[in-house]
PDB file of C-alpha atoms and ligand atoms in Angstrom:
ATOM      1  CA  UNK J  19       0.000   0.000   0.000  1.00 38.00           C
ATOM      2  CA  UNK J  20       1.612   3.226  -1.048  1.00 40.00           C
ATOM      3  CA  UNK J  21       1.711   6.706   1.339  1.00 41.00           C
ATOM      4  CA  UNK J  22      -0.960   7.922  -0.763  1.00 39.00           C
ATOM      5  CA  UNK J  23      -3.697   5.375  -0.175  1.00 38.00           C
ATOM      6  CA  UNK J  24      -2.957   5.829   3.431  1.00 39.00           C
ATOM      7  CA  UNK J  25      -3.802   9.666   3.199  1.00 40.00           C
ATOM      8  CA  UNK J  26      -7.178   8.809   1.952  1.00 39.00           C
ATOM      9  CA  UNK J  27      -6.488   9.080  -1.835  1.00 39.00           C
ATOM     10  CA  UNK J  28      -8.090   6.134  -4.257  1.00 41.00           C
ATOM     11  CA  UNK J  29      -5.344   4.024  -5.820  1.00 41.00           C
ATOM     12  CA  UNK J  30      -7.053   4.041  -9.086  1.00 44.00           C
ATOM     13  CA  UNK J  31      -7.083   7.520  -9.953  1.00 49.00           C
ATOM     14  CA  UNK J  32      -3.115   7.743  -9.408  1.00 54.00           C
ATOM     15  CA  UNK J  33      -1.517  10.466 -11.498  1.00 70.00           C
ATOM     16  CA  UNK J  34      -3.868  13.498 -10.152  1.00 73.00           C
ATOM     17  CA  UNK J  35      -4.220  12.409  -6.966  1.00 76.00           C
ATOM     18  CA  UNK J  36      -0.946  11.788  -5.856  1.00 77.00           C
ATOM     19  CA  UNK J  37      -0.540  15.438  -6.921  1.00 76.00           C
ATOM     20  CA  UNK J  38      -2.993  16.373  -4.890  1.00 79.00           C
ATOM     21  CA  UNK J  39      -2.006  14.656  -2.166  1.00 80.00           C
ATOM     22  CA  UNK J  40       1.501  15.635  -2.372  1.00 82.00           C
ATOM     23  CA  UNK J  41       0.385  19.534  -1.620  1.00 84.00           C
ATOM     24  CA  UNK J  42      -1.364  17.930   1.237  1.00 83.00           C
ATOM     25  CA  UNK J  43       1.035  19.024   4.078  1.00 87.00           C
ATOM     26  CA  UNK J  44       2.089  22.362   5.274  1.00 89.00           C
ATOM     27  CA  UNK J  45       5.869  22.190   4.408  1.00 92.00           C
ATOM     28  CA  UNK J  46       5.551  20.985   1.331  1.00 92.00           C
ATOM     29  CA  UNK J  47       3.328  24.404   0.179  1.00 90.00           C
ATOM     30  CA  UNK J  48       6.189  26.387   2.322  1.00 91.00           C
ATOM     31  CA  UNK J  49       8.996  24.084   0.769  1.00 93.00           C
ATOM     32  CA  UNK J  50       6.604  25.517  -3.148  1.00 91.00           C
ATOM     33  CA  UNK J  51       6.292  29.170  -1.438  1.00 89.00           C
ATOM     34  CA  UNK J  52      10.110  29.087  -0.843  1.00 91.00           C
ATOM     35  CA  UNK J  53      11.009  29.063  -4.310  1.00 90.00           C
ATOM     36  CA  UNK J  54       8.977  31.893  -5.402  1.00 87.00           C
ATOM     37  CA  UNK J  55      10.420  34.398  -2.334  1.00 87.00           C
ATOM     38  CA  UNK J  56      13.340  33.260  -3.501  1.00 88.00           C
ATOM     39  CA  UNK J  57      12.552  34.746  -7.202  1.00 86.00           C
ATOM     40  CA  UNK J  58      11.312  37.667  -5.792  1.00 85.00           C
ATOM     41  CA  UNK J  59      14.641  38.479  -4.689  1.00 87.00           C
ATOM     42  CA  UNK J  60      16.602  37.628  -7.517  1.00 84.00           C
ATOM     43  CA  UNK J  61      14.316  36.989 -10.686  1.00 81.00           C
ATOM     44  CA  UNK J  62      17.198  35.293 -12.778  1.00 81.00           C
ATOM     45  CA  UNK J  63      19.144  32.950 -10.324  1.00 76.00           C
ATOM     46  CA  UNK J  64      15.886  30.611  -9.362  1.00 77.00           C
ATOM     47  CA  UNK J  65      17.916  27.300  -8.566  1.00 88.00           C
ATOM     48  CA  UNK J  66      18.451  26.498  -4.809  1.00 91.00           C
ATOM     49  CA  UNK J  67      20.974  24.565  -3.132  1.00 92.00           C
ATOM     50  CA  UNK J  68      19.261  21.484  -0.923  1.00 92.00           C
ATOM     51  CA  UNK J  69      20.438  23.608   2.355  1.00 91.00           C
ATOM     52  CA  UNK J  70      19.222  27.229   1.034  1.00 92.00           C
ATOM     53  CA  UNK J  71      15.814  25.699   0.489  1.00 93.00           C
ATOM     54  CA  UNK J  72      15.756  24.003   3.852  1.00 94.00           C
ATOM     55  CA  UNK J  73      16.578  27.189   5.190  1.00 93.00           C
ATOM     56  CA  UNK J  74      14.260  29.570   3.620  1.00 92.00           C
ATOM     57  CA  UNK J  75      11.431  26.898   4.383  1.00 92.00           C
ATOM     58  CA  UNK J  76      12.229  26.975   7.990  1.00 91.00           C
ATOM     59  CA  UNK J  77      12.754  23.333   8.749  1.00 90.00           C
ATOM     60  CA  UNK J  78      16.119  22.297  11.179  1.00 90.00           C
ATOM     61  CA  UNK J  79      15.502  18.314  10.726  1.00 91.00           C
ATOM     62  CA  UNK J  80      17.491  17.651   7.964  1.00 91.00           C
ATOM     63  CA  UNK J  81      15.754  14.181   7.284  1.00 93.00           C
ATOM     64  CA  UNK J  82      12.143  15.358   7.703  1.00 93.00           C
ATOM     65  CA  UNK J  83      12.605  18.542   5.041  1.00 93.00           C
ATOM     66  CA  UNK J  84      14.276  15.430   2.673  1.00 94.00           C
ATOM     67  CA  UNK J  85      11.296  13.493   2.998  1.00 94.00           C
ATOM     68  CA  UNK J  86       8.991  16.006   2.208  1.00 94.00           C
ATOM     69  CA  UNK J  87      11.206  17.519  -0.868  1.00 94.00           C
ATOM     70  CA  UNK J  88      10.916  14.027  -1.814  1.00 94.00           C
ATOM     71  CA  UNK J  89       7.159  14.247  -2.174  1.00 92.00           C
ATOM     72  CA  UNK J  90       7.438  17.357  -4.553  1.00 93.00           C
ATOM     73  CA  UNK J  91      10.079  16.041  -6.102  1.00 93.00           C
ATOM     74  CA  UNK J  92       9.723  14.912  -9.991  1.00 89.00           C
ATOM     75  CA  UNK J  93       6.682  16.375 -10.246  1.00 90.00           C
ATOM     76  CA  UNK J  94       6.740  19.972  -8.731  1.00 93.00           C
ATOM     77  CA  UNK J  95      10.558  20.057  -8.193  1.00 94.00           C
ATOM     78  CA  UNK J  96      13.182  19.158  -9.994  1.00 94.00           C
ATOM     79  CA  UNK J  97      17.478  18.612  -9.088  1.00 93.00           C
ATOM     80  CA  UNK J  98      18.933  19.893 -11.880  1.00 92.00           C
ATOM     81  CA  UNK J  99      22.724  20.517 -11.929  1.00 91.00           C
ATOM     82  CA  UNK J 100      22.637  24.029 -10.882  1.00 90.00           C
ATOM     83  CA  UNK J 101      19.934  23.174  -7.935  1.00 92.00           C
ATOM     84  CA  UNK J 102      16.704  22.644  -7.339  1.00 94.00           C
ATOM     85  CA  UNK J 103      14.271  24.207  -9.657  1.00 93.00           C
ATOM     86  CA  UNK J 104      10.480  24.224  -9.688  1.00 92.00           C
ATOM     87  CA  UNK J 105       9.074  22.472 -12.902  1.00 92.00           C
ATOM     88  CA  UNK J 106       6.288  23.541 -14.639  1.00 90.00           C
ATOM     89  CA  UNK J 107       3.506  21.945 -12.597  1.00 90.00           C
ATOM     90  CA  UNK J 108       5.407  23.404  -9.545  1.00 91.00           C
ATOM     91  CA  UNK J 109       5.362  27.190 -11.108  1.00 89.00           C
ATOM     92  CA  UNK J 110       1.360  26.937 -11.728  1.00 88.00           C
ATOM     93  CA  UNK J 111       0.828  25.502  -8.481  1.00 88.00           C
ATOM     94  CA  UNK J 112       2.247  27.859  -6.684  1.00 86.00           C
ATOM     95  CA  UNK J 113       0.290  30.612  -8.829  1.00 84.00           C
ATOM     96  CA  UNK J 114      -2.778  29.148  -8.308  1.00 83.00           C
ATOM     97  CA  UNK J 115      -1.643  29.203  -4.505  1.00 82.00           C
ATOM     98  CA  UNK J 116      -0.334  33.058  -4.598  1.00 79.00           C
ATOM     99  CA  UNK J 117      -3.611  33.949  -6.745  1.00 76.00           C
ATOM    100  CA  UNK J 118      -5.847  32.939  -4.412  1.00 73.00           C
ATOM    101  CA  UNK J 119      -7.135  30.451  -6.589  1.00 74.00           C
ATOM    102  CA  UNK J 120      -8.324  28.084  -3.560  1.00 73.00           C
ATOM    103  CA  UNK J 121      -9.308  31.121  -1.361  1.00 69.00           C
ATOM    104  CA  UNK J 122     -13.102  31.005  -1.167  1.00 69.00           C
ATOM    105  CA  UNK J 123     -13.734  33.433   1.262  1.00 75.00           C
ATOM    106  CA  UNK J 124     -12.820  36.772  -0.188  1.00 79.00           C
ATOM    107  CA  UNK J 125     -15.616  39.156  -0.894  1.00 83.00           C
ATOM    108  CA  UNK J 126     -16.057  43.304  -1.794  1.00 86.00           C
ATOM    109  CA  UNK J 127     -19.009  45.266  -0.864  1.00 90.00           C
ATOM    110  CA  UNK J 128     -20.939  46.154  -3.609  1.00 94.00           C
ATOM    111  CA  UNK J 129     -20.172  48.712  -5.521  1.00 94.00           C
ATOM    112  CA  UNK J 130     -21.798  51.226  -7.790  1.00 95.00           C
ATOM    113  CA  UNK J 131     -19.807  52.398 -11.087  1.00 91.00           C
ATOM    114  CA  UNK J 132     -21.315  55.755 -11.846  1.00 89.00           C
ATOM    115  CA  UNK J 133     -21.910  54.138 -15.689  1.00 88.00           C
ATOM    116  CA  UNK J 134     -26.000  53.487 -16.651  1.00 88.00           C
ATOM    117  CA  UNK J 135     -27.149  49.930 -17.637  1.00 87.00           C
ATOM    118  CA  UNK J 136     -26.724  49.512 -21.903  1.00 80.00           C
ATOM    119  CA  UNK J 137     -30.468  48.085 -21.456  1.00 82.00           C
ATOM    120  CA  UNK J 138     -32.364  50.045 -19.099  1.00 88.00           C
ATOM    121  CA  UNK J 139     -31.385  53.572 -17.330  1.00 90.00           C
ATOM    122  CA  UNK J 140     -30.593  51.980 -13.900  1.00 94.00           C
ATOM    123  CA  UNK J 141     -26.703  52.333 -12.874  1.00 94.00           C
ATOM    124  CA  UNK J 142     -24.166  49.808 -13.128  1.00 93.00           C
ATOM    125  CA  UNK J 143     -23.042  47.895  -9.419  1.00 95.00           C
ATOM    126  CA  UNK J 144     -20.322  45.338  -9.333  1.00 95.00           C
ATOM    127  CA  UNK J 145     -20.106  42.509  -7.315  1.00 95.00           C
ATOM    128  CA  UNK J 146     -17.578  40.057  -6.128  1.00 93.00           C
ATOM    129  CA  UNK J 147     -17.596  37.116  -3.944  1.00 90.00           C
ATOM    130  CA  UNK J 148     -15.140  34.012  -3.867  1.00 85.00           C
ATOM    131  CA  UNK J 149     -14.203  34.594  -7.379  1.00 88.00           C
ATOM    132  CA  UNK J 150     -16.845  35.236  -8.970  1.00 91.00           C
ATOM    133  CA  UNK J 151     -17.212  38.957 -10.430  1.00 93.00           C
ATOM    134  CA  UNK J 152     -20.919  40.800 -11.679  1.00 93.00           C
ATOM    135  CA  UNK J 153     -21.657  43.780 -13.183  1.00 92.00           C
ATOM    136  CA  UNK J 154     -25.268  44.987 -14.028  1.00 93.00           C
ATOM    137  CA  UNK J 155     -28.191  46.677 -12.679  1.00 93.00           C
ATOM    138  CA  UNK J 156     -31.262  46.707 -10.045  1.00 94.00           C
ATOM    139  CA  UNK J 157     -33.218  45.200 -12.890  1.00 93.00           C
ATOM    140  CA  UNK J 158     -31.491  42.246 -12.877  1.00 90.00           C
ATOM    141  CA  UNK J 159     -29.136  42.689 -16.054  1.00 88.00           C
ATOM    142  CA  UNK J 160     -26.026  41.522 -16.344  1.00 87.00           C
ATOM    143  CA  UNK J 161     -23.688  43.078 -18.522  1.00 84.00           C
ATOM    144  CA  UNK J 162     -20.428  41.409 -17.449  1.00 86.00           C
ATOM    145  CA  UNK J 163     -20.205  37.923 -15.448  1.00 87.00           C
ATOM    146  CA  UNK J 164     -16.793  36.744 -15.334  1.00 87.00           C
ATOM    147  CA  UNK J 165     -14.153  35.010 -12.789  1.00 87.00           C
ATOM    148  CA  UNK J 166     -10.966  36.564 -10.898  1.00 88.00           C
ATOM    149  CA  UNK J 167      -8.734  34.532  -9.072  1.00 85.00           C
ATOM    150  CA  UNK J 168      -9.911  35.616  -5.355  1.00 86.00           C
ATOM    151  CA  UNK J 169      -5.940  36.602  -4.449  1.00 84.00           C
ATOM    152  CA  UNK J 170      -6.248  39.281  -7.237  1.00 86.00           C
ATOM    153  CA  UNK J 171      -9.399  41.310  -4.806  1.00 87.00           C
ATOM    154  CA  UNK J 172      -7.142  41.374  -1.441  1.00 84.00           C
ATOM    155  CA  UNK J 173      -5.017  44.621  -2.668  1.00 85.00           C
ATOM    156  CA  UNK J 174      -7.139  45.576  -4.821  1.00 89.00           C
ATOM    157  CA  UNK J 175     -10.720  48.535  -5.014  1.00 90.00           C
ATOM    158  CA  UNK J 176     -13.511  47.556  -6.707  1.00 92.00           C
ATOM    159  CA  UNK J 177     -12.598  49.675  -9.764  1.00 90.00           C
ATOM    160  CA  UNK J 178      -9.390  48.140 -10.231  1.00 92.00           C
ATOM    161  CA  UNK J 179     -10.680  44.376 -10.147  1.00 92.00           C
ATOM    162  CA  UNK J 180     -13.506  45.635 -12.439  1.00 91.00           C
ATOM    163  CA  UNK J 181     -10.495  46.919 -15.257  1.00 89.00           C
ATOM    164  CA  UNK J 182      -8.574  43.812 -14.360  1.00 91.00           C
ATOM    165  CA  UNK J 183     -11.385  41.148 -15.401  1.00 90.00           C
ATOM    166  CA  UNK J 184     -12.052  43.469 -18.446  1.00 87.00           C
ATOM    167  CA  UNK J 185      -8.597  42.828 -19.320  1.00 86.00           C
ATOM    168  CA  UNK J 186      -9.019  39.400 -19.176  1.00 88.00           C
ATOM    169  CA  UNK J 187     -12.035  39.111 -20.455  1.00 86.00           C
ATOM    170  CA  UNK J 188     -10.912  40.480 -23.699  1.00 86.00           C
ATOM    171  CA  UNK J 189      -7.428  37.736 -23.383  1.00 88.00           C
ATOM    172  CA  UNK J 190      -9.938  35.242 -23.041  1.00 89.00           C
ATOM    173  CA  UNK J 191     -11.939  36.028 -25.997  1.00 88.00           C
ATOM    174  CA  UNK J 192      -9.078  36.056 -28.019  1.00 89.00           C
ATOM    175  CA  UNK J 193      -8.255  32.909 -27.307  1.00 93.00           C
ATOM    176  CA  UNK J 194     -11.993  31.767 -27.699  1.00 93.00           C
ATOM    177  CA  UNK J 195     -12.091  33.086 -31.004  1.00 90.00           C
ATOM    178  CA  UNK J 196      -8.910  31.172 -31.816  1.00 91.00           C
ATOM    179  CA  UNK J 197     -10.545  28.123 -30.937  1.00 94.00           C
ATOM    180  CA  UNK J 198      -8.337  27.567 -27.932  1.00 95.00           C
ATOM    181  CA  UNK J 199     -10.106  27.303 -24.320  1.00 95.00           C
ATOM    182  CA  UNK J 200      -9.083  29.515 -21.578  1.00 90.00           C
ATOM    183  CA  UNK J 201      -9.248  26.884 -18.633  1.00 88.00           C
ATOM    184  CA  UNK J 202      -7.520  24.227 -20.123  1.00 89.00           C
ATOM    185  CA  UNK J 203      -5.931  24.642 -23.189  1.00 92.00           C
ATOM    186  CA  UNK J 204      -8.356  22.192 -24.834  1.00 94.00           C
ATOM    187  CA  UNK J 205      -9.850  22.767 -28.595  1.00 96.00           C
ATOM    188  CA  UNK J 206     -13.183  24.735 -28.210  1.00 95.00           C
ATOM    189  CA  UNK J 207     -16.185  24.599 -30.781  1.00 96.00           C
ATOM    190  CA  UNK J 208     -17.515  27.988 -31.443  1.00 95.00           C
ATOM    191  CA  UNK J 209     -20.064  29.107 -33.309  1.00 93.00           C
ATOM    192  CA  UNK J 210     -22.661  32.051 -33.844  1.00 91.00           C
ATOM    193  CA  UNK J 211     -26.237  31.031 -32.950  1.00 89.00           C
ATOM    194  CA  UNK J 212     -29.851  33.408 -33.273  1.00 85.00           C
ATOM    195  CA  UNK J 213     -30.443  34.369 -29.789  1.00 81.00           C
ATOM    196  CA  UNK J 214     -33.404  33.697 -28.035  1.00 80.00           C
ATOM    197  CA  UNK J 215     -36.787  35.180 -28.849  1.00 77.00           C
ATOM    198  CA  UNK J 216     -36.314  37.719 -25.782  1.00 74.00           C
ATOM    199  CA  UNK J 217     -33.229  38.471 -25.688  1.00 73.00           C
ATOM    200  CA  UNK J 218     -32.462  42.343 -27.061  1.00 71.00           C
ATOM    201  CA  UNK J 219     -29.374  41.137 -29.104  1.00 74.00           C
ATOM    202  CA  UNK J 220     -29.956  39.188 -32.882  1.00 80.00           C
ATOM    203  CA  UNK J 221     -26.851  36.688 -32.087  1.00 85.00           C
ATOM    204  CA  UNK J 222     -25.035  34.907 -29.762  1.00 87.00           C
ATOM    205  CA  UNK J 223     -21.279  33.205 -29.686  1.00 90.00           C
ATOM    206  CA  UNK J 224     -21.189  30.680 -27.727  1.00 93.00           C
ATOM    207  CA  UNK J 225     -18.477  28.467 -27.378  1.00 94.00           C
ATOM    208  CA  UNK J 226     -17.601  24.915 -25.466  1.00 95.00           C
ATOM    209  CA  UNK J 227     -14.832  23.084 -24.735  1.00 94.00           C
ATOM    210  CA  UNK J 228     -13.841  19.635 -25.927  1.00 93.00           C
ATOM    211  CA  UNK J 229     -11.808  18.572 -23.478  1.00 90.00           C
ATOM    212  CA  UNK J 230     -12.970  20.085 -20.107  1.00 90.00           C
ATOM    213  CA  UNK J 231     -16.709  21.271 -20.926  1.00 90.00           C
ATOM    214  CA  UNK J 232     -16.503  25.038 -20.053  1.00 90.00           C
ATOM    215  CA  UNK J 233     -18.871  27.182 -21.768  1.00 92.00           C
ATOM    216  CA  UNK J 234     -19.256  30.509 -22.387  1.00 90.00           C
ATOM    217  CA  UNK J 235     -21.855  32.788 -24.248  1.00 87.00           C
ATOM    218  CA  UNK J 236     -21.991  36.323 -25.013  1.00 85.00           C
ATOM    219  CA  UNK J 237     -23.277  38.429 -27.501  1.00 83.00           C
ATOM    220  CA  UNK J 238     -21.782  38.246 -31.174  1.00 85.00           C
ATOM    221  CA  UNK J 239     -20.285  41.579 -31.296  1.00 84.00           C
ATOM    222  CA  UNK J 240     -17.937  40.717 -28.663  1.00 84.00           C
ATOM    223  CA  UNK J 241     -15.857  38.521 -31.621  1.00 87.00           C
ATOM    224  CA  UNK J 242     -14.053  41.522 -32.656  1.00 89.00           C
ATOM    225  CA  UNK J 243     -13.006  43.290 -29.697  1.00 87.00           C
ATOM    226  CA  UNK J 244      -9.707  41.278 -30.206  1.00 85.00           C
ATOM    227  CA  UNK J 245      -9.983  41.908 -34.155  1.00 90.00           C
ATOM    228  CA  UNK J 246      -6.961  44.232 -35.654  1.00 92.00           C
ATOM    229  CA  UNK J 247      -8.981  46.311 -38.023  1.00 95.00           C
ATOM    230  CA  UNK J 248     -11.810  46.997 -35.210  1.00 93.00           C
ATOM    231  CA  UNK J 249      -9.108  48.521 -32.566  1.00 92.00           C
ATOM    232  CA  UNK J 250      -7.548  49.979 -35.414  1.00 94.00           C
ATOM    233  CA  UNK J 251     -10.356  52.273 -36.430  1.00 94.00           C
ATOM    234  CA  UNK J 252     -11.262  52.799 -32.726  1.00 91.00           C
ATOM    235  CA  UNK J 253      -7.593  54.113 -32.092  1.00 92.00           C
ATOM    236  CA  UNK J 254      -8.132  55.917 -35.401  1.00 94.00           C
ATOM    237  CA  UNK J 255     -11.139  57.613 -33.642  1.00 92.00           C
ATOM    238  CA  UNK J 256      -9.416  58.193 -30.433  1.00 91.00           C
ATOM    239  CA  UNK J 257     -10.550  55.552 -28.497  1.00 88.00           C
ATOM    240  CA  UNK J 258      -8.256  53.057 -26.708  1.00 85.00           C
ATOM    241  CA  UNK J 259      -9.950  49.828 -26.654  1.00 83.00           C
ATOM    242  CA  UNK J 260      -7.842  47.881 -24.337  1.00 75.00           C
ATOM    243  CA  UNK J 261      -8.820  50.752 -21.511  1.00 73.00           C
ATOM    244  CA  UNK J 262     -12.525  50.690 -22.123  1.00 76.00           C
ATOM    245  CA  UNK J 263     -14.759  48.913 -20.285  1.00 77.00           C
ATOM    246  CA  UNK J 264     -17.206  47.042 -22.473  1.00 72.00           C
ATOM    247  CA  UNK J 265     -20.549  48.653 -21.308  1.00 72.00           C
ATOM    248  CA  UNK J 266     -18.502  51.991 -22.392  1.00 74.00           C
ATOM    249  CA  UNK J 267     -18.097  51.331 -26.200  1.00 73.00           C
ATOM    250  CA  UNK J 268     -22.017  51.628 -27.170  1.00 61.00           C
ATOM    251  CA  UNK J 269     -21.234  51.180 -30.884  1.00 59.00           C
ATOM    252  CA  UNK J 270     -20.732  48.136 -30.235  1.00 61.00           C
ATOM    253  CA  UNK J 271     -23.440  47.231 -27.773  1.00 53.00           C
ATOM    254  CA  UNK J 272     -25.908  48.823 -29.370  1.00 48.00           C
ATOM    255  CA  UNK J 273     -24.686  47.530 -33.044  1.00 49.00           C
ATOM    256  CA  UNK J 274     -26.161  45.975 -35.329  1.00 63.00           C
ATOM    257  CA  UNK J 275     -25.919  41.845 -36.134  1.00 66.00           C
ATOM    258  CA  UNK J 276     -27.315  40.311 -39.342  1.00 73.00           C
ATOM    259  CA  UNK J 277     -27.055  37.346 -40.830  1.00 72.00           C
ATOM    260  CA  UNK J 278     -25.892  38.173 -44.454  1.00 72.00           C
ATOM    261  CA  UNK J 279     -28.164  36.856 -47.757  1.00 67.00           C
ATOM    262  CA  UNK J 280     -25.837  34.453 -49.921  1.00 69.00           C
ATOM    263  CA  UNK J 281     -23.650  31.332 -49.682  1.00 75.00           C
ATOM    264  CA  UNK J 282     -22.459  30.185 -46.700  1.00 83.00           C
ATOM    265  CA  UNK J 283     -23.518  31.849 -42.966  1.00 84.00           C
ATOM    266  CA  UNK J 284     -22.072  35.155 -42.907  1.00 87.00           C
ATOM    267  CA  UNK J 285     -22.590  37.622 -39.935  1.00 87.00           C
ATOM    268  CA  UNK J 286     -22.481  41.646 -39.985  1.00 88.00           C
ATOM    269  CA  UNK J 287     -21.222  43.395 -37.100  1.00 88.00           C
ATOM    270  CA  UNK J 288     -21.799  46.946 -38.117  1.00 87.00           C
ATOM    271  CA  UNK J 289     -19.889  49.464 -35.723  1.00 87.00           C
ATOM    272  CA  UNK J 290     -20.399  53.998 -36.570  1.00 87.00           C
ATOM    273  CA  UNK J 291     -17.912  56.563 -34.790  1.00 87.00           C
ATOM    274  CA  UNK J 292     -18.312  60.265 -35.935  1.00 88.00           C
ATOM    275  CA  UNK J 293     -18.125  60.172 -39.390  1.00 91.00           C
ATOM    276  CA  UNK J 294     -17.052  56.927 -40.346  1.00 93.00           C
ATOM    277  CA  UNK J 295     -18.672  53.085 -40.463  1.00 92.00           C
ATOM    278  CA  UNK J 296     -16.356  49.683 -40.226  1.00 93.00           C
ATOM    279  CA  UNK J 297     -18.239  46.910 -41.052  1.00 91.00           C
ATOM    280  CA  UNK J 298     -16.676  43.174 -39.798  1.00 92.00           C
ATOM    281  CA  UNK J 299     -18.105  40.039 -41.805  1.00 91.00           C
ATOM    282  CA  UNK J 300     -18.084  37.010 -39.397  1.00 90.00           C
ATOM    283  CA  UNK J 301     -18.226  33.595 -40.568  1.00 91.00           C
ATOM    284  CA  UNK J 302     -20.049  30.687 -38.582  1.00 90.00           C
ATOM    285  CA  UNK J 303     -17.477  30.176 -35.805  1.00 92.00           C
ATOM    286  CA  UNK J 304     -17.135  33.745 -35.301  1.00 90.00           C
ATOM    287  CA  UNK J 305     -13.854  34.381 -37.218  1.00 91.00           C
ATOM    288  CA  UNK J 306     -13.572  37.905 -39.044  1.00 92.00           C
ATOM    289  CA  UNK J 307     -13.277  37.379 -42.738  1.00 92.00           C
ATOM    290  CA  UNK J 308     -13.524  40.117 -44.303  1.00 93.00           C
ATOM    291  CA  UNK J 309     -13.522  44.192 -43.432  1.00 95.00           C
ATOM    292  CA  UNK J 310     -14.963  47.366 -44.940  1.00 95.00           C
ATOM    293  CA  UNK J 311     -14.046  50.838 -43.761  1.00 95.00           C
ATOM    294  CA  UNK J 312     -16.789  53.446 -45.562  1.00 94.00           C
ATOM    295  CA  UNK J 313     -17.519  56.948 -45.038  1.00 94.00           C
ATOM    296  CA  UNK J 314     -20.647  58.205 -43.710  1.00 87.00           C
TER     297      UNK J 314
HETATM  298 ZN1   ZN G 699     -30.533  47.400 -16.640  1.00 64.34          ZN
HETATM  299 ZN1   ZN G 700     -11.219  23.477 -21.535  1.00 64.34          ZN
END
């Protein structure tokens, strides 16, 4: 019977598990944490002599600390010839650790945003709690529901975590539209779909993931937030898309989505500034194919 069926952890499901198991114990996360103080201090020497480590982590038994580097070891630590090195699995770990990823108990007061709901006049409050990040009104609309790791709202306002999930919304739907899921790296099927009867949008992307079944949905005009031309003629008209908030770019809220006449499902995401129209052709999965800058 090995040490990790005697922690609790089912034989049969092995390979995760052990992992799993092998962050179960308090000097093994300070043994992970070690490295990464470690880098703080000096980004570009991160390999640690066996007695460096054992002293940054605090531990005087010499033969304990080598039994527990010997749980990490191979899989979230690796000797190499300059020292000891965390290895990939060890470097996400110990993000997921330092991002509050398994932090469930961090949550904001509510917040109001001072911008008005893009479907009713009500204003805009944000929410967080445990992750999990809202924006929309008293009449129940949401306009922006999307996750933060929890570490990311300890040292940081409202505001801030509000621009920082915009941020990543918009690197997350640039991977979407690339086919490639956010969560796990996994193909994702995409396509554009007619919204429902009452929904006050035409179309819908909504994508899903092969491999690990996330889903998202959102409405088709958010496809080319991400697209070249589009920020293009938004920096053309002074606007700097990577800065704005979505709910703050009403062209493209408010804009237009048709489904185009001939040949194969094409989708028109019609955007106006001032004096000028871009229109973006979309094909079934979302993908811009074509552009056309006119005058108006
Ligand atoms: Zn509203
Ligand atoms: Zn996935």
């Amino acid at each position: 019977m090995s040490d990790d069926t005697a922690e609790g952890v089912a034989a049969d499901d092995a390979p995760v598990s052990d992992a799993f198991a092998a962050l179960g114990d308090e000097t093994r996360v300070a043994i992970l944490e070690a490295f990464v103080e470690a880098r703080r201090e000096d980004p570009e020497n991160r390999a640690m002599t066996f007695s460096e480590l054992r002293d940054r982590t605090g531990v005087t038994d010499s033969g304990r600390f080598n039994y527990h580097l010997g749980k990490l070891r191979g899989r979230f630590v690796e000797e190499t010839d300059e020292g000891y090195l965390l290895t990939y699995a060890g470097r996400e770990v110990v993000g997921a650790i330092l991002g509050g990823t398994y932090d469930t108990d961090v949550e904001l007061d509510p917040e109001p945003l001072g911008d008005t709901c893009t479907r009713c006049d009500a204003e805009l409050v944000a929410r967080f709690d445990s992750g999990d990040l809202d924006v929309g009104c008293e009449n129940d609309h949401t306009i922006l529901r999307t996750t933060v790791p929890p570490g990311a709202a300890t040292d940081r306002s409202m505001r801030e975590l509000v621009a920082l999930a915009t941020r990543t919304t918009y690197a997350r739907i640039e991977l979407l539209v690339g086919g490639i899921c956010h969560e796990c790296t996994g193909r994702v099927e995409r396509e554009i779909v007619a919204a429902p009867d009452d929904a006050d949008i035409d179309y819908t992307f909504r994508t899903s993931c092969e491999r690990c079944g996330a889903f998202t949905r959102s409405s088709a005009g958010v496809v080319v937030l991400r697209d070249q031309t589009f920020i293009a003629f938004c920096d053309d008209h002074g606007i700097d898309v990577a800065d704005r908030l979505p709910w703050t770019l009403p062209f493209l809220t408010d804009g237009e989505t048709v489904q185009t006449d001939e040949g194969p499902p094409r989708y028109r995401v019609r955007v106006e500034v001032d004096d000028e129209r871009l229109d973006l052709i979309l094909d079934e999965r979302g993908v811009v194919v074509a552009t056309e800058r006119t005058p108006i």
